[in-house]
Coordinates of C-alpha atoms in Angstrom, one line a residue:
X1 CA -31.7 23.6 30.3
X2 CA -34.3 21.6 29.5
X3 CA -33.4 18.2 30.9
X4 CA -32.1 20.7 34.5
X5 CA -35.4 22.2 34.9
X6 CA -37.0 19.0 34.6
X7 CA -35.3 16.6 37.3
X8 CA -36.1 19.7 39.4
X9 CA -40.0 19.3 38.5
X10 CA -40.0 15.3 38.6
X11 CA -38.7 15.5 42.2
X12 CA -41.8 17.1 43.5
X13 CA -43.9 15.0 41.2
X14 CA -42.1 12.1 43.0
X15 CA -42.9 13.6 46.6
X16 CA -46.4 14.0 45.9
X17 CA -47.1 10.7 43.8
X18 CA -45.8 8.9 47.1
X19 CA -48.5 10.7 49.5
X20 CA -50.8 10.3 47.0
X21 CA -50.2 6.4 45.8
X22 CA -53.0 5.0 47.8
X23 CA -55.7 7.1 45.9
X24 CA -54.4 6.5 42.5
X25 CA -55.1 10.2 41.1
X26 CA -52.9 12.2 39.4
X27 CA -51.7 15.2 41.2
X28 CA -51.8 18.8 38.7
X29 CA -48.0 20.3 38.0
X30 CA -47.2 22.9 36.1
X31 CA -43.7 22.4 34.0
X32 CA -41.3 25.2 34.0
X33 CA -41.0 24.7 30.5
X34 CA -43.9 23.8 27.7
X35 CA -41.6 21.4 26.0
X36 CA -41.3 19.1 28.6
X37 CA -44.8 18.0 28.1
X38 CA -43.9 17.3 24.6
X39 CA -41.0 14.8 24.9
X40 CA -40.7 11.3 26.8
X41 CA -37.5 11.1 29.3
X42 CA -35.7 7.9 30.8
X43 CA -34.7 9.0 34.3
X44 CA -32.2 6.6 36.2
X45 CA -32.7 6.5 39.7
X46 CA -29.6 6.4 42.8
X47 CA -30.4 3.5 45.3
X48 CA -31.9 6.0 47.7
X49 CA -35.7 6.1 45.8
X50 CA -35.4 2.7 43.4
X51 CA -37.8 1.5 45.5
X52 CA -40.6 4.3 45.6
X53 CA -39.9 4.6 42.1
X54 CA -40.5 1.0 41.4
X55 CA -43.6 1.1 43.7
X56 CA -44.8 4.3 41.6
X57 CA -43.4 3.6 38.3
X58 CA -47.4 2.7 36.7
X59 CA -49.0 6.0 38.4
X60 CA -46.3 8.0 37.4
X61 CA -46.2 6.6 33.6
X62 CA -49.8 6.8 33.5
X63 CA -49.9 10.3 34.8
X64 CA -46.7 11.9 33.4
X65 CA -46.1 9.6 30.5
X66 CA -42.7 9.3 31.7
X67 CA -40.3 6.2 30.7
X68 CA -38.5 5.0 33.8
X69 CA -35.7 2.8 32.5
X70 CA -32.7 0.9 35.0
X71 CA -34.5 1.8 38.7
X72 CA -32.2 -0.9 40.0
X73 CA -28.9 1.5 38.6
X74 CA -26.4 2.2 40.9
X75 CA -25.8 5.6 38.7
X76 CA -26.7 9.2 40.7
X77 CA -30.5 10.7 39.6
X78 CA -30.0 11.6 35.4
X79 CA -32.3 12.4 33.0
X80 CA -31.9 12.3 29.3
X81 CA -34.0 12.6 26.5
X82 CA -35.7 9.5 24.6
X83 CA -34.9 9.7 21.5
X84 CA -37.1 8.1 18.1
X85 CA -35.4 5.3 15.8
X86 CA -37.1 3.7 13.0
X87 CA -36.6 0.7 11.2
X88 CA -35.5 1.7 7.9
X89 CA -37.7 0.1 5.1
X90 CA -36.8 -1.0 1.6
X91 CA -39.1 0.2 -1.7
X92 CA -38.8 -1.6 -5.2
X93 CA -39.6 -0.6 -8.9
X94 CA -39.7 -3.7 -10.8
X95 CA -39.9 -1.4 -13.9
X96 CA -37.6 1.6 -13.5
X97 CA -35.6 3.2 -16.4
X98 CA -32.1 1.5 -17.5
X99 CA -30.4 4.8 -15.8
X100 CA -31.8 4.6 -12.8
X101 CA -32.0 0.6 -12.7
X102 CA -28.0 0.9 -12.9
X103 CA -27.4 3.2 -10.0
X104 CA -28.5 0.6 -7.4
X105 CA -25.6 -1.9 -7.9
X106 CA -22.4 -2.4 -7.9
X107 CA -22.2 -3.8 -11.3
X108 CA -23.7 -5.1 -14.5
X109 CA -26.0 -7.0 -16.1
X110 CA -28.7 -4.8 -14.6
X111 CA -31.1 -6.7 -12.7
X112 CA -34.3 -4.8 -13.9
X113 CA -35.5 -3.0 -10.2
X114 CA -34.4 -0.3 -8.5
X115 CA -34.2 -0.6 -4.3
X116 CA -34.5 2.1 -2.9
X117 CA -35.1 3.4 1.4
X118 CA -38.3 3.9 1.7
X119 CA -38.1 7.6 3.1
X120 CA -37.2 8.1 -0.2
X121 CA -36.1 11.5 0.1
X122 CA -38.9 12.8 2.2
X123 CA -38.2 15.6 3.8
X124 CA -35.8 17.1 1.1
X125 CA -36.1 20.6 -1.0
X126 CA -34.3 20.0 -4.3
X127 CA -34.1 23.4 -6.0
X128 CA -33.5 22.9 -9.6
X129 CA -32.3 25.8 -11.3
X130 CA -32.9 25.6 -14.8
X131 CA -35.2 26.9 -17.4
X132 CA -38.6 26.0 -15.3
X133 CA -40.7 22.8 -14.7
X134 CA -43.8 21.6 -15.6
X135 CA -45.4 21.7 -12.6
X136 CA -48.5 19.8 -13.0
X137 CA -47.1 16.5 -14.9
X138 CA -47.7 13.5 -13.1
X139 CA -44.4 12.5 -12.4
X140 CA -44.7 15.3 -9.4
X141 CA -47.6 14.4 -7.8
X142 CA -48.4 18.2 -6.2
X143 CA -44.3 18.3 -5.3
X144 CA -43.1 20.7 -7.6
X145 CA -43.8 24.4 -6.6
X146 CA -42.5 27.4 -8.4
X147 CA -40.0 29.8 -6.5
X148 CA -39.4 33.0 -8.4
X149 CA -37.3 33.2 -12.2
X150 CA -35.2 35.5 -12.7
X151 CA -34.6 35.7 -16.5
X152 CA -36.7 37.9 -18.7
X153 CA -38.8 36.0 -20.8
X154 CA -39.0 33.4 -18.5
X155 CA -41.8 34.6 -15.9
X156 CA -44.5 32.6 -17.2
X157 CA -44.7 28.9 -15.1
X158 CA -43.8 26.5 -18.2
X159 CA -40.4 25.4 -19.5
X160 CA -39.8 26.6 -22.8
X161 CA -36.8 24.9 -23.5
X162 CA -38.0 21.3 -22.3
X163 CA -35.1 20.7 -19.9
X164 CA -35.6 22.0 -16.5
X165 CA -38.9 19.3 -16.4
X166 CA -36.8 16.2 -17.3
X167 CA -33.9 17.0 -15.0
X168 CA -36.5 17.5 -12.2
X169 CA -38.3 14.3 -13.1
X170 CA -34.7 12.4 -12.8
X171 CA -33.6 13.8 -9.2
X172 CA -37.2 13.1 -8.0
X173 CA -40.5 12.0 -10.5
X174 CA -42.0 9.3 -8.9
X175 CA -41.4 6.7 -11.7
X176 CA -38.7 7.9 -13.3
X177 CA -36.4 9.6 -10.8
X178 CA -34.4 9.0 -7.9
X179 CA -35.9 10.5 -4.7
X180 CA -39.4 9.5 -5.1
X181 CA -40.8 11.8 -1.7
X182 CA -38.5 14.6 -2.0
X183 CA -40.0 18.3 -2.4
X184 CA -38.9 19.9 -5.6
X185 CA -38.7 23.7 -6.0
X186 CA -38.6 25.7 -9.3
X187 CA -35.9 28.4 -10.0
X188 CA -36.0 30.0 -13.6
X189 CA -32.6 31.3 -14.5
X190 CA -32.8 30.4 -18.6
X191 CA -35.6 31.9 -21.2
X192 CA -35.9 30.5 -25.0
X193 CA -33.3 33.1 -25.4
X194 CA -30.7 31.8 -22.9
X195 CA -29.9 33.3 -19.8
X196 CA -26.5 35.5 -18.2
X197 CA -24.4 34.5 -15.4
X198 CA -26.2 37.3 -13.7
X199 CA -29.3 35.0 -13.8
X200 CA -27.4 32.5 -12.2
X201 CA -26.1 34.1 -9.3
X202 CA -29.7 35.9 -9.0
X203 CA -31.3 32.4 -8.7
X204 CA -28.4 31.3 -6.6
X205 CA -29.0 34.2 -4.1
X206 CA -32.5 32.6 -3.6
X207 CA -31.7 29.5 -2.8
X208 CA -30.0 30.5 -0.3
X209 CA -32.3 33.0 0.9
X210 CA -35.0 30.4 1.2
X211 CA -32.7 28.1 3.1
X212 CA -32.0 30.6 5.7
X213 CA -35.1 31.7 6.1
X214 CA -37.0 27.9 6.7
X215 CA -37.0 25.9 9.4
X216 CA -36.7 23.3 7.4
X217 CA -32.6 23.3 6.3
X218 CA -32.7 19.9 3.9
X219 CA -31.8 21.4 1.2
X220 CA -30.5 20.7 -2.6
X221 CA -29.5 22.6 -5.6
X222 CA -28.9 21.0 -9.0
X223 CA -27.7 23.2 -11.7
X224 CA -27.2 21.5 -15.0
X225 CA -26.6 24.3 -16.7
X226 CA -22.6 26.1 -17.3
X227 CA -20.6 29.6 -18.3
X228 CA -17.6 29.4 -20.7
X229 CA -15.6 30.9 -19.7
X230 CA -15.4 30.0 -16.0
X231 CA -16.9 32.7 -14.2
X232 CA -15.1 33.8 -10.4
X233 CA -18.2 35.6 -9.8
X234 CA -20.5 32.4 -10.2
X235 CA -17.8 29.9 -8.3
X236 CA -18.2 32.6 -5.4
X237 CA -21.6 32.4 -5.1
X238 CA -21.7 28.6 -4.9
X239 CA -19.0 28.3 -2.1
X240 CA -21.9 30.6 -0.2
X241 CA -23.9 27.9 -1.6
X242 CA -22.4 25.2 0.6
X243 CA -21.3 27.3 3.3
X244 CA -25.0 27.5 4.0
X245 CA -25.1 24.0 4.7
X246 CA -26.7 23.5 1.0
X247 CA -25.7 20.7 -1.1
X248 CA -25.2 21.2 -4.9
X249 CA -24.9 19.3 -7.4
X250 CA -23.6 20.6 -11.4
X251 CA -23.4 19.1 -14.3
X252 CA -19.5 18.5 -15.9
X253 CA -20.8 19.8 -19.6
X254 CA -21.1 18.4 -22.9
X255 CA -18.4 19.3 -25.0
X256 CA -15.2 16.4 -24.7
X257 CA -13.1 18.9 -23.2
X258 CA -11.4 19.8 -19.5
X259 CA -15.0 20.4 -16.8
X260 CA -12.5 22.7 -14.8
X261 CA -12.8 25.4 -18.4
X262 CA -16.4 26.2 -17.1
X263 CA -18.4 27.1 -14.1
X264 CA -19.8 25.9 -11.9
X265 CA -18.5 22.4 -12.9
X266 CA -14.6 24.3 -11.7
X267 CA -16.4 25.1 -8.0
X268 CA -14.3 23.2 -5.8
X269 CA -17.4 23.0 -3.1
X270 CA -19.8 21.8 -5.7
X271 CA -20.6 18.3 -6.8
X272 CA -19.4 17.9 -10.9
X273 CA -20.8 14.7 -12.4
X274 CA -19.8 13.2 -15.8
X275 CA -22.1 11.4 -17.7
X276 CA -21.5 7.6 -19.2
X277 CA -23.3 5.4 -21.9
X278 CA -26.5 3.6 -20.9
X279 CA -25.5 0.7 -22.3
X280 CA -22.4 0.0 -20.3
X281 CA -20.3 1.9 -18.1
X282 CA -17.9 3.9 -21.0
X283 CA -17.1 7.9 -20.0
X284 CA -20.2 9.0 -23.0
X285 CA -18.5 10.5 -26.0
X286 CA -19.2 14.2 -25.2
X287 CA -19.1 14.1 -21.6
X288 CA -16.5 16.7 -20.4
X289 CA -13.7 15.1 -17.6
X290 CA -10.6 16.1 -15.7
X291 CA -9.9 16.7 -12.0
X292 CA -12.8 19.0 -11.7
X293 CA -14.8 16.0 -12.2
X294 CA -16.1 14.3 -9.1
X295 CA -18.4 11.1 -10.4
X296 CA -20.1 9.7 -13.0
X297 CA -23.4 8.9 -13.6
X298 CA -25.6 7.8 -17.0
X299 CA -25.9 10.4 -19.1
X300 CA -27.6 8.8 -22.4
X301 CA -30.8 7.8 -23.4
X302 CA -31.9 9.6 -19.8
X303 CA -36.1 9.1 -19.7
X304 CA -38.1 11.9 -17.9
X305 CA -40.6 13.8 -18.1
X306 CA -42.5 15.9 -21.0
X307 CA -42.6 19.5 -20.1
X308 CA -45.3 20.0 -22.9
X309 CA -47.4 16.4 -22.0
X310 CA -48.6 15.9 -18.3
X311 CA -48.8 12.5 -19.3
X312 CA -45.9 12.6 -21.4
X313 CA -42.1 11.1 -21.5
X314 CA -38.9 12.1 -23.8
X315 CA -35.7 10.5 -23.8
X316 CA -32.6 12.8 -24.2
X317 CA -28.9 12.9 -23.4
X318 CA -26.3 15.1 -22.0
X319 CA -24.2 15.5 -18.6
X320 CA -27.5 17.6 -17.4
X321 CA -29.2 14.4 -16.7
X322 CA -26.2 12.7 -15.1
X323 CA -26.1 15.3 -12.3
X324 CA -29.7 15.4 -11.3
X325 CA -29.2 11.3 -10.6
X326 CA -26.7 12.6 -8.4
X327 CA -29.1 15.0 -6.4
X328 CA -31.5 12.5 -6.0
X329 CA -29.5 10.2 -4.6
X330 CA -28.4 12.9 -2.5
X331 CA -31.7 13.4 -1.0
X332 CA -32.1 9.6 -0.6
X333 CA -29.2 9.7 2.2
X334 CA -30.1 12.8 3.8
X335 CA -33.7 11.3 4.3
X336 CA -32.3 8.0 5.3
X337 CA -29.6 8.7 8.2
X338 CA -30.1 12.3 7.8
X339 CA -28.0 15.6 6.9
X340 CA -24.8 16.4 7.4
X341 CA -22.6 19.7 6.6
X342 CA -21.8 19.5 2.5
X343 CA -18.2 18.5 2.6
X344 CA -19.3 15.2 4.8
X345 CA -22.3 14.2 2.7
X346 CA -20.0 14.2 -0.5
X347 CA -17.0 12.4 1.5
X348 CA -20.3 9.5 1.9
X349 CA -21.1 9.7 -1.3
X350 CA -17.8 9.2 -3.0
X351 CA -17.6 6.1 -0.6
X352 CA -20.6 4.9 -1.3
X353 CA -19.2 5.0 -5.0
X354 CA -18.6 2.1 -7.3
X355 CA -15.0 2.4 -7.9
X356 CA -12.9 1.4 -11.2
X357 CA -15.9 0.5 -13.5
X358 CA -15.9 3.7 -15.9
X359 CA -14.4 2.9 -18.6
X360 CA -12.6 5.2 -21.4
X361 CA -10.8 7.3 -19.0
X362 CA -7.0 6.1 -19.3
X363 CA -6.1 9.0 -21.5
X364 CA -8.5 11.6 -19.5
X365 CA -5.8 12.7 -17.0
X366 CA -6.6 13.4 -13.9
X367 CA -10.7 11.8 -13.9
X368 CA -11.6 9.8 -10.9
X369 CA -12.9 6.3 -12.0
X370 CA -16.0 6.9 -9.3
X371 CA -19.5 5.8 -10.3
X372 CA -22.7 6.9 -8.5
X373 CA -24.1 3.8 -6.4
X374 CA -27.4 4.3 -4.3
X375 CA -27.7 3.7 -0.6
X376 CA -29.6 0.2 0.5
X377 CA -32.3 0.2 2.7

């Protein structure tokens, strides 16, 4: 409608810019429609006006900031939009943690940086849900924002249980995560005392609530946290989850077992990510596996932030840091050659994917060998 409207306008600009060439003034139009005057067409001319528009093409440029491209085409009168690329630049940490120094290529020894695009997830909402964040650490930089909790006991904007503020510092804290630009957005589903699949699907419902209602539809979940036994209720509401056009990301649990006995690690729709050793690439010795499992990512010795510090840093291990690497990166594509429908973006990722390095899984029937790899610049 837009581009219609507008050859209709430029024709009478056209008419008037040739009666009124001589002077060099701009004539006044009005558009039919305001957003014409905020975009930049290329309009391809027939033979029958090449050459007024070649005569014109500076007055009109100057006086409708309007891109004439091909005036010598052969092609009937066309107008299309000009679209905006950008040259995608490359970042570097020359001291990033041994987790997140490994994502970034193929294989080992690690080569002590992490390169990373630039956009660096700028752009994305990664809603953790989790037990809270510390907002005001300095791996978050004014990022982090609470959304609402749900649990009782857990109203109050710290996390008591020191876990929601590392897994948010991995997915996105600006020296030790993964998606350096990205937005992160607190949901508080756990208390001291633990939390109910209720909780869950509660803080679930927001998410997706959120999403809808912004204009802004980049949008992550990470939920490191699972039920045992696998909950139908919970597995529903994450299929809504992704049918929303919201990518998620869960951790595969910590407990040497089958990942498809819990939830959501047993959502088909969401991404479950196994944790490995820091040290080399061997399936970590409590990291949960199966079909259910969709990639690995380090899992031990994870470095993030202190929930209690603002300065601070901890080191701990589990799946729950394995799957927030995965959100980040994520985030890191999405900003980078942007979003895509959650069923494509996880076809990318698992071909982005090191393939064949994790070790430890010849008796784990049924576990991809897929390990998380980062995109280039």
């Amino acid at each position: 409608m837009v581009a219609s409207s507008f050859i209709k306008i430029f024709s009478i600009v056209m008419l008037v810019a040739l009666s009124i060439s001589a002077q060099r003034e701009c004539p006044s139009i009005q558009a039919e429609n305001n957003d014409t005057e905020k975009k930049r067409f290329i309009v391809i001319f027939d033979k029958k006006v090449k050459n007024a528009a070649e005569d014109n093409y500076e007055i009109m440029k100057e006086c409708y900031k309007i891109q004439v491209q091909n005036i010598n085409s052969d092609e009937k009168n066309k107008v299309e939009e000009d679209k905006i690329f950008r040259r995608h630049r490359r970042a570097e940490d020359d001291h990033p943690t041994r987790n997140v120094d490994r994502i970034d290529q193929a294989k080992r020894p690690l080569n002590g940086k992490f390169i990373y695009p630039d956009s660096a997830g700028e752009g994305v909402n990664i809603f953790i849900v989790d037990g809270g964040i510390s907002l005001t650490h300095r791996e978050f930089g004014g990022r982090a924002k609470f959304g609402r909790a749900f649990c009782k006991g857990c109203e109050k904007e710290y996390d008591i249980n020191k876990h929601g503020t590392i897994v948010a510092s991995v997915a996105a804290g600006k020296t030790v995560g993964v998606a350096r630009k990205a937005n992160i957005i607190d949901v508080r589903v756990l208390s001291y005392k633990g939390g109910t699949t209720t909780d869950l699907i509660e803080g679930l419902s927001f998410v997706i609530h959120k999403h809808k209602n912004s204009k802004y539809k980049n949008s992550i979940v990470n939920m490191s946290l699972n039920v045992i036994p696998p909950s139908r209720a919970l597995n529903n509401v994450v299929k809504e989850v992704t049918d929303a056009g919201i990518h998620m990301t869960v951790s595969a649990g910590n407990f040497e077992t089958d990942a498809c006995g819990q939830s959501p690690a047993s959502a088909p729709s969401a991404i479950t990510v196994g944790a490995t050793f820091d040290t080399n690439d061997t399936i970590a010795d409590f990291s949960n596996f199966g079909k259910c499992v969709d990639i690995f990512a380090p899992g031990v010795n994870a470095h993030g932030a202190e929930a209690y510090d603002d300065n601070g840093y901890v080191v701990f291990s589990g799946t729950s840091f394995s799957s927030p690497l995965v959100a980040g990166t994520l985030a890191l594509l999405i900003s980078k050659n942007g979003n895509k429908p959650p069923a494509e973006l996880t076809k990318d990722l698992i071909k982005l994917s090191t393939k064949g390095v994790v070790k430890g899984l010849k008796h784990k029937k049924g576990t991809p060998n897929t390990f998380l790899r980062t995109p280039a610049p």
